[in-house]
Structure formats: C-alpha cells, structure tokens
Amino acid sequence: MSNDKISTAVLGTAGPVVGIQGLGCMGMSEFYGDTDEAAARATLEAALDAGVTLFDTADVYGSGANEEFIAPFVRAHRDEITLATKFGIVRKAEDPHYRAVSNDPAYIRQAVEASLRRLGVDVIDLYYMHRRDPAVPFAESVGAMVELVAEGKVKYLGLSEVTGAELREAHAVHPIAAVQSEWSLFSRDVEISLVAAAAELGVAVVPYSPLGRGFLTGAFQDAAADLSGTDFRQFQPRFTGENAKRNADLLDPVRKAAKAHDATLGQIALAWVHSRAHAHGLTVVPIPGTRKAERVRENAAATRIELNELELEWLDQIADQVAGDRYPDMSSTSTARE
C-alpha cells in the first residue's frame, strides 16, 4: 500500500480541514492497561507524519492527565493540528468509580479554563459536550459554549452521544461542526436518528471506538482472560463470558474480506466505517486509538481500502448479531434517549 498521507475532509460546513482519520488519545493515559510513554509520544509523531491532524482527548481521561500528556506535542505542532477536547463527565479523586454528567453553564466555564491550562494553549479548536444532561436546556448549555467561541477560547463546537433530535436542537442555537458517537461493525446505534440528522445539517460524524475497542482486530477474544487487570474492557458486556464467545464468531466475514485485500482485520473494520460516508452522504472521520506507531500507520493505510458490494453485504450483517450492550450502564448514551 502507498505511504502517502491520508486525504482530508472538512468538519461541518465551515469547520477545520483535517485528515480523514484522526487519533483518539484516551488510551495513552488510562483504561487500557499500562502505557509506555515514550512509545505513545512516538505514536503521536507517527500519526502526524501519516497525515492525521485531528487529535482527540477529554478532561475526563486520566482526570486531566491525558490533556497534560499530549500538551507538549500540541504546542510543538500547534499550527499543524486540530485539537479536540471535551467536557461534561465529572469524576471524584476520592472515588475512582464515580461518574456524573454536568452541562451546567458555570461548570462549562470552569471546565474550559482547566483544559486550556492543562493543554497550555490559548484556544481549543473543537470543544465537545462529552455527554448530554437532559435536565439542562440546550439553550443554556450550548449558549454557554457559544460564549466561549465569542471570547476566542474555542473555535468550533461539537457534541457526543446525542440523538438526531438533540443535534437539530443544538444546531439551531449555533452551528455544530462535528458529533461523536461509537460507530463500528459492532455498534450501529448511531444510525437510529443521528446519522440522518448530521447528513441533513452538514455536520461531520466522528466515530469513536471504530475498532470495537480492539475486539474487531482479533487482538483478544475474552477480556477477562486475555487483558490486564487494569483494563476497563473487562467490565464491558460484549467482551467477556458467553457474549465474548458469541461475538468472536462474528469476525469470520471480517477475516474473509481481510484475506481478499491482503489487509488486517482492523483495516477492514476501519474501511467499513469510512464506507459509511458514501452510504449516508456525509463526512465521516473516525478516531481509532492506539499507543503504537506501527498501528497508527496500519490504520492510516485503511483509508485507501475500498470494499466491494458483496463484502459490504457480509459486513453489514454483523451488528444485528452482537451480544451485549456497549457499556454496563447505557443511561448516559444517546440510545437511552431514543
């Protein structure tokens, strides 16, 4: 495959131009076991070298540690990259299992100041509402985000895990450049209403976990048996026990397509996500996460794989057969509000 840089796309109708595939940085600080920091920093550089320019973090990743970790890279390449971070999920230092959602305007202002400080920048390129709190009207929460744009602290606005109706409501307050949700061969909840709304409004979709948190690559078959004790995938319903056994059997069509293209399973899974752009008539910029430079180059090469109609037919049948929810608690996802 070619070593040329990946192609580009525009986020939203007037947003930033980014590489057609981004990099999710979460796992460099938390959730997927121990990290080799030197290797992770080399991965950031390899991603940029491959044409990846959208780098995605959040204040909740490592309770701010991930923003601090990527800060030197961000500052060294500030004019070359599009920096995305998020607010909205609240943690407590004294309780590692605590999670809450806040869209309160005062909290949003506090969160952006903290992110700017940790990242060491004057402005965030793309600022996402990480989770939606339906108790706070969009006019208030998005309105607070608009104030940050007016003040020059944020350039573009994004949402994560919202429904199509919620995207339309927010977009009426201020243009939304991008919306994130989990979207993969295993997770197609986003197609219930969000994808159609995004296509209608000209909003880019940024799929996170497009590799099914690594399961679609064949890297592991049972999280409890194959992964470290600090890996949060042990608590994801799809990746352990009988669910894992059933879901592992669903990878046969991915293997078949991979053999036809002399590609890896992960490349086929990513190629399928990229094919959604044509299927639904919108911009799709997935953000697979990795801590390895060779893997980021492999993922970038997936942008040049074109699946034929028969292969897409094989792959399209997988999601309906998946056993288990995406999270143990789905209450803060868009699916819970559909």
Short mmCIF file of C-alpha atoms in Angstrom, two decimals:
data_model
loop_
_atom_site.label_atom_id
_atom_site.label_comp_id
_atom_site.label_asym_id
_atom_site.label_seq_id
_atom_site.Cartn_x
_atom_site.Cartn_y
_atom_site.Cartn_z
CA MET A 1 0.00 0.00 0.00
CA SER A 2 1.03 3.60 -0.59
CA ASN A 3 2.82 5.54 2.14
CA ASP A 4 1.23 8.80 1.02
CA LYS A 5 -0.51 10.91 3.61
CA ILE A 6 -4.20 10.33 4.12
CA SER A 7 -6.74 12.56 2.37
CA THR A 8 -8.55 15.41 4.10
CA ALA A 9 -12.11 16.43 4.92
CA VAL A 10 -13.91 19.45 6.36
CA LEU A 11 -15.66 19.15 9.72
CA GLY A 12 -19.07 20.75 9.31
CA THR A 13 -20.00 23.27 6.65
CA ALA A 14 -17.27 25.74 7.61
CA GLY A 15 -15.11 23.92 10.14
CA PRO A 16 -11.45 22.94 10.11
CA VAL A 17 -9.83 20.82 7.40
CA VAL A 18 -8.49 17.62 8.97
CA GLY A 19 -7.07 14.29 7.92
CA ILE A 20 -9.87 11.88 7.02
CA GLN A 21 -8.88 9.82 10.06
CA GLY A 22 -7.99 11.17 13.49
CA LEU A 23 -6.33 9.74 16.59
CA GLY A 24 -8.08 9.01 19.87
CA CYS A 25 -5.60 9.66 22.66
CA MET A 26 -7.55 8.31 25.66
CA GLY A 27 -5.70 5.01 25.96
CA MET A 28 -2.35 6.77 26.30
CA SER A 29 -3.30 7.71 29.87
CA GLU A 30 -5.96 5.34 31.16
CA PHE A 31 -8.41 2.48 30.67
CA TYR A 32 -6.33 0.07 28.52
CA GLY A 33 -3.65 -1.01 30.96
CA ASP A 34 -0.11 0.30 31.40
CA THR A 35 1.34 2.75 28.87
CA ASP A 36 4.88 3.19 27.58
CA GLU A 37 5.04 6.98 27.46
CA ALA A 38 7.96 7.11 25.04
CA ALA A 39 6.13 4.79 22.62
CA ALA A 40 2.95 6.83 22.99
CA ARG A 41 4.79 10.06 22.15
CA ALA A 42 6.32 8.37 19.11
CA THR A 43 2.79 7.38 18.09
CA LEU A 44 1.64 10.99 18.16
CA GLU A 45 4.51 11.95 15.84
CA ALA A 46 3.85 8.97 13.54
CA ALA A 47 0.20 9.94 13.27
CA LEU A 48 1.05 13.47 12.20
CA ASP A 49 3.58 12.13 9.71
CA ALA A 50 0.82 9.95 8.19
CA GLY A 51 -1.45 12.97 7.70
CA VAL A 52 -3.52 12.59 10.87
CA THR A 53 -4.27 16.09 12.13
CA LEU A 54 -7.32 15.63 14.40
CA PHE A 55 -6.14 14.67 17.89
CA ASP A 56 -8.87 13.83 20.38
CA THR A 57 -8.72 13.98 24.17
CA ALA A 58 -11.03 14.90 27.06
CA ASP A 59 -10.77 16.31 30.55
CA VAL A 60 -12.08 13.03 32.00
CA TYR A 61 -9.29 10.88 30.53
CA GLY A 62 -6.99 10.27 33.46
CA SER A 63 -8.79 13.11 35.26
CA GLY A 64 -6.88 15.64 33.18
CA ALA A 65 -3.70 13.58 32.79
CA ASN A 66 -4.29 12.89 29.10
CA GLU A 67 -4.55 16.59 28.27
CA GLU A 68 -1.32 17.18 30.17
CA PHE A 69 0.35 14.26 28.41
CA ILE A 70 -0.35 15.47 24.87
CA ALA A 71 0.28 19.14 25.71
CA PRO A 72 3.97 19.21 24.66
CA PHE A 73 3.10 17.59 21.32
CA VAL A 74 0.22 20.03 20.80
CA ARG A 75 2.38 23.07 21.47
CA ALA A 76 5.20 21.78 19.25
CA HIS A 77 2.81 21.36 16.30
CA ARG A 78 0.14 23.91 17.12
CA ASP A 79 -0.33 25.19 13.58
CA GLU A 80 -0.43 21.71 12.05
CA ILE A 81 -3.11 20.02 14.12
CA THR A 82 -6.74 20.34 15.12
CA LEU A 83 -7.05 19.88 18.88
CA ALA A 84 -10.29 18.42 20.21
CA THR A 85 -11.19 18.01 23.86
CA LYS A 86 -14.39 17.56 25.82
CA PHE A 87 -16.25 18.47 29.00
CA GLY A 88 -19.29 17.02 30.70
CA ILE A 89 -18.26 13.85 32.57
CA VAL A 90 -17.43 14.57 36.21
CA ARG A 91 -15.18 12.39 38.37
CA LYS A 92 -14.10 12.48 42.01
CA ALA A 93 -10.50 11.92 43.09
CA GLU A 94 -11.63 10.10 46.23
CA ASP A 95 -13.89 7.70 44.32
CA PRO A 96 -12.39 6.25 41.11
CA HIS A 97 -15.73 4.70 40.14
CA TYR A 98 -17.75 7.91 40.43
CA ARG A 99 -19.21 9.36 37.23
CA ALA A 100 -21.73 12.16 36.79
CA VAL A 101 -22.78 14.38 33.90
CA SER A 102 -22.84 18.17 34.07
CA ASN A 103 -23.92 20.62 31.35
CA ASP A 104 -24.33 23.49 33.78
CA PRO A 105 -23.04 26.77 32.23
CA ALA A 106 -20.92 27.60 35.28
CA TYR A 107 -19.33 24.16 35.11
CA ILE A 108 -18.65 24.52 31.38
CA ARG A 109 -16.73 27.73 32.01
CA GLN A 110 -14.76 26.11 34.82
CA ALA A 111 -14.00 23.08 32.62
CA VAL A 112 -12.72 25.03 29.63
CA GLU A 113 -10.37 27.12 31.77
CA ALA A 114 -8.96 23.95 33.32
CA SER A 115 -8.47 22.30 29.91
CA LEU A 116 -6.78 25.38 28.46
CA ARG A 117 -4.42 25.42 31.42
CA ARG A 118 -3.54 21.72 31.21
CA LEU A 119 -3.05 21.86 27.44
CA GLY A 120 -1.04 25.06 27.62
CA VAL A 121 -2.91 26.70 24.74
CA ASP A 122 -4.94 29.87 24.26
CA VAL A 123 -7.72 28.29 22.22
CA ILE A 124 -9.28 24.85 21.74
CA ASP A 125 -10.05 24.07 18.11
CA LEU A 126 -13.01 21.74 18.68
CA TYR A 127 -14.81 21.63 22.03
CA TYR A 128 -17.27 18.81 22.61
CA MET A 129 -20.05 18.31 25.10
CA HIS A 130 -18.99 14.79 26.10
CA ARG A 131 -22.38 13.69 27.44
CA ARG A 132 -25.81 15.27 27.40
CA ASP A 133 -27.67 16.15 30.60
CA PRO A 134 -31.32 16.43 29.50
CA ALA A 135 -32.12 18.37 32.67
CA VAL A 136 -30.21 21.38 31.29
CA PRO A 137 -31.85 23.04 28.25
CA PHE A 138 -29.65 23.19 25.17
CA ALA A 139 -30.28 26.93 25.01
CA GLU A 140 -28.34 27.22 28.25
CA SER A 141 -25.54 24.70 27.76
CA VAL A 142 -24.88 25.36 24.07
CA GLY A 143 -25.37 29.04 24.79
CA ALA A 144 -22.51 28.84 27.29
CA MET A 145 -20.36 27.13 24.66
CA VAL A 146 -21.20 29.90 22.18
CA GLU A 147 -19.90 32.43 24.69
CA LEU A 148 -16.56 30.61 24.67
CA VAL A 149 -16.43 30.99 20.88
CA ALA A 150 -17.20 34.69 21.17
CA GLU A 151 -14.40 35.07 23.73
CA GLY A 152 -11.89 33.32 21.47
CA LYS A 153 -11.35 30.35 23.79
CA VAL A 154 -12.96 27.84 21.42
CA LYS A 155 -13.15 27.82 17.61
CA TYR A 156 -15.74 25.13 16.80
CA LEU A 157 -18.40 23.26 18.74
CA GLY A 158 -19.11 19.54 18.92
CA LEU A 159 -21.42 17.11 20.69
CA SER A 160 -21.02 13.49 21.74
CA GLU A 161 -23.61 10.72 22.20
CA VAL A 162 -26.66 12.78 21.21
CA THR A 163 -29.78 11.82 19.27
CA GLY A 164 -30.76 13.27 15.93
CA ALA A 165 -33.38 15.47 17.60
CA GLU A 166 -30.82 16.76 20.09
CA LEU A 167 -28.37 17.56 17.31
CA ARG A 168 -31.02 19.56 15.47
CA GLU A 169 -31.92 21.43 18.66
CA ALA A 170 -28.32 22.34 19.41
CA HIS A 171 -27.54 23.23 15.79
CA ALA A 172 -30.41 25.73 15.87
CA VAL A 173 -28.60 27.55 18.69
CA HIS A 174 -25.17 27.52 16.99
CA PRO A 175 -23.63 25.56 14.10
CA ILE A 176 -22.20 22.22 15.24
CA ALA A 177 -19.06 21.15 13.36
CA ALA A 178 -18.88 17.52 14.49
CA VAL A 179 -20.72 14.94 16.53
CA GLN A 180 -19.12 11.89 18.12
CA SER A 181 -20.64 8.53 18.85
CA GLU A 182 -19.48 4.95 18.90
CA TRP A 183 -19.84 3.58 15.35
CA SER A 184 -18.37 0.31 14.15
CA LEU A 185 -19.25 -3.08 12.74
CA PHE A 186 -20.40 -3.93 16.29
CA SER A 187 -22.14 -0.62 17.16
CA ARG A 188 -24.65 0.97 14.81
CA ASP A 189 -26.97 2.68 17.31
CA VAL A 190 -25.88 5.99 15.77
CA GLU A 191 -27.87 5.12 12.64
CA ILE A 192 -31.20 5.25 14.51
CA SER A 193 -31.52 9.01 14.07
CA LEU A 194 -28.20 10.84 14.39
CA VAL A 195 -26.66 9.97 11.03
CA ALA A 196 -29.64 11.26 9.03
CA ALA A 197 -29.71 14.49 11.05
CA ALA A 198 -25.97 15.02 10.59
CA ALA A 199 -26.24 14.47 6.84
CA GLU A 200 -29.14 16.92 6.64
CA LEU A 201 -27.33 19.62 8.63
CA GLY A 202 -23.88 19.15 7.13
CA VAL A 203 -22.37 18.02 10.44
CA ALA A 204 -19.41 15.62 10.36
CA VAL A 205 -19.65 12.37 12.29
CA VAL A 206 -16.55 11.38 14.26
CA PRO A 207 -16.86 7.70 15.21
CA TYR A 208 -15.04 6.69 18.37
CA SER A 209 -14.09 3.05 19.08
CA PRO A 210 -14.37 2.20 15.35
CA LEU A 211 -12.37 -0.97 16.07
CA GLY A 212 -14.80 -2.17 18.73
CA ARG A 213 -12.26 -1.29 21.45
CA GLY A 214 -9.80 -3.64 19.76
CA PHE A 215 -12.09 -6.68 19.62
CA LEU A 216 -12.61 -6.29 15.86
CA THR A 217 -8.87 -6.55 15.28
CA GLY A 218 -8.78 -10.05 16.80
CA ALA A 219 -6.29 -8.81 19.41
CA PHE A 220 -8.21 -10.56 22.19
CA GLN A 221 -11.14 -12.94 22.49
CA ASP A 222 -12.06 -12.64 26.18
CA ALA A 223 -11.11 -9.52 28.11
CA ALA A 224 -11.11 -11.31 31.46
CA ALA A 225 -8.65 -13.95 30.27
CA ASP A 226 -6.53 -12.01 27.77
CA LEU A 227 -6.16 -8.47 29.17
CA SER A 228 -4.54 -6.90 32.24
CA GLY A 229 -6.39 -6.33 35.49
CA THR A 230 -6.40 -2.55 34.92
CA ASP A 231 -8.09 -2.80 31.51
CA PHE A 232 -11.64 -1.47 31.64
CA ARG A 233 -12.77 -3.75 28.82
CA GLN A 234 -13.13 -6.45 31.46
CA PHE A 235 -16.25 -4.59 32.53
CA GLN A 236 -17.75 -4.12 29.06
CA PRO A 237 -20.61 -6.61 28.49
CA ARG A 238 -19.51 -7.57 24.98
CA PHE A 239 -16.03 -8.72 25.81
CA THR A 240 -16.32 -11.41 28.50
CA GLY A 241 -18.02 -14.73 29.08
CA GLU A 242 -20.60 -16.11 26.69
CA ASN A 243 -21.01 -12.73 24.98
CA ALA A 244 -17.33 -12.72 24.04
CA LYS A 245 -17.54 -16.25 22.65
CA ARG A 246 -20.55 -15.38 20.52
CA ASN A 247 -19.05 -12.13 19.30
CA ALA A 248 -15.71 -13.72 18.40
CA ASP A 249 -17.57 -15.97 15.98
CA LEU A 250 -18.87 -12.88 14.17
CA LEU A 251 -15.42 -11.96 12.88
CA ASP A 252 -15.38 -14.55 10.08
CA PRO A 253 -16.66 -12.09 7.41
CA VAL A 254 -14.00 -9.60 8.52
CA ARG A 255 -11.32 -12.26 8.08
CA LYS A 256 -12.70 -13.16 4.67
CA ALA A 257 -12.56 -9.55 3.47
CA ALA A 258 -9.12 -9.08 5.02
CA LYS A 259 -7.77 -12.03 3.05
CA ALA A 260 -9.21 -10.62 -0.19
CA HIS A 261 -7.47 -7.28 0.34
CA ASP A 262 -4.26 -8.59 1.91
CA ALA A 263 -5.19 -6.47 4.90
CA THR A 264 -5.57 -6.84 8.64
CA LEU A 265 -8.91 -7.29 10.41
CA GLY A 266 -8.57 -3.82 11.86
CA GLN A 267 -8.06 -2.28 8.43
CA ILE A 268 -11.25 -3.90 7.15
CA ALA A 269 -13.19 -2.70 10.20
CA LEU A 270 -11.94 0.84 9.58
CA ALA A 271 -12.59 0.64 5.85
CA TRP A 272 -16.20 -0.26 6.64
CA VAL A 273 -16.55 2.81 8.87
CA HIS A 274 -15.08 5.00 6.13
CA SER A 275 -17.56 3.49 3.66
CA ARG A 276 -20.40 4.96 5.73
CA ALA A 277 -19.58 8.38 4.29
CA HIS A 278 -20.73 7.30 0.84
CA ALA A 279 -23.55 5.13 2.18
CA HIS A 280 -25.14 8.00 4.11
CA GLY A 281 -23.92 11.07 2.25
CA LEU A 282 -21.93 12.78 4.99
CA THR A 283 -18.39 13.36 6.25
CA VAL A 284 -17.05 10.56 8.47
CA VAL A 285 -13.74 10.95 10.34
CA PRO A 286 -13.13 8.00 12.69
CA ILE A 287 -10.67 8.37 15.57
CA PRO A 288 -9.19 4.93 16.30
CA GLY A 289 -6.97 4.94 19.36
CA THR A 290 -3.58 3.29 19.62
CA ARG A 291 -0.33 3.62 21.55
CA LYS A 292 1.88 2.11 18.85
CA ALA A 293 3.42 3.91 15.87
CA GLU A 294 3.19 0.85 13.63
CA ARG A 295 -0.51 0.53 14.40
CA VAL A 296 -1.26 4.15 13.55
CA ARG A 297 0.42 3.65 10.17
CA GLU A 298 -1.61 0.48 9.64
CA ASN A 299 -4.81 2.34 10.49
CA ALA A 300 -3.95 5.17 8.12
CA ALA A 301 -3.49 2.67 5.27
CA ALA A 302 -7.09 1.51 5.85
CA THR A 303 -8.33 4.80 4.40
CA ARG A 304 -7.24 3.55 0.97
CA ILE A 305 -9.16 0.26 1.06
CA GLU A 306 -12.40 0.17 -0.94
CA LEU A 307 -14.78 -2.65 -0.08
CA ASN A 308 -16.97 -4.04 -2.84
CA GLU A 309 -20.73 -4.51 -2.59
CA LEU A 310 -20.52 -8.18 -1.70
CA GLU A 311 -18.01 -7.53 1.08
CA LEU A 312 -20.19 -4.74 2.45
CA GLU A 313 -23.15 -7.11 2.42
CA TRP A 314 -21.19 -9.64 4.51
CA LEU A 315 -20.08 -6.99 6.99
CA ASP A 316 -23.41 -5.20 7.28
CA GLN A 317 -24.97 -8.29 8.85
CA ILE A 318 -22.66 -8.37 11.87
CA ALA A 319 -24.13 -5.66 14.12
CA ASP A 320 -27.57 -7.27 14.47
CA GLN A 321 -25.96 -10.40 15.91
CA VAL A 322 -23.75 -8.76 18.55
CA ALA A 323 -24.32 -9.95 22.13
CA GLY A 324 -24.22 -7.40 24.95
CA ASP A 325 -24.52 -3.64 25.34
CA ARG A 326 -21.75 -1.15 24.66
CA TYR A 327 -21.49 -0.17 28.34
CA PRO A 328 -22.62 -1.78 31.60
CA ASP A 329 -24.76 1.33 32.13
CA MET A 330 -26.20 2.82 28.94
CA SER A 331 -28.16 5.58 30.72
CA SER A 332 -25.97 8.46 29.50
CA THR A 333 -25.78 7.35 25.86
CA SER A 334 -27.95 8.58 23.04
CA THR A 335 -29.60 5.16 22.76
CA ALA A 336 -31.18 5.62 26.17
CA ARG A 337 -32.99 8.73 24.93
CA GLU A 338 -34.14 7.49 21.53
#
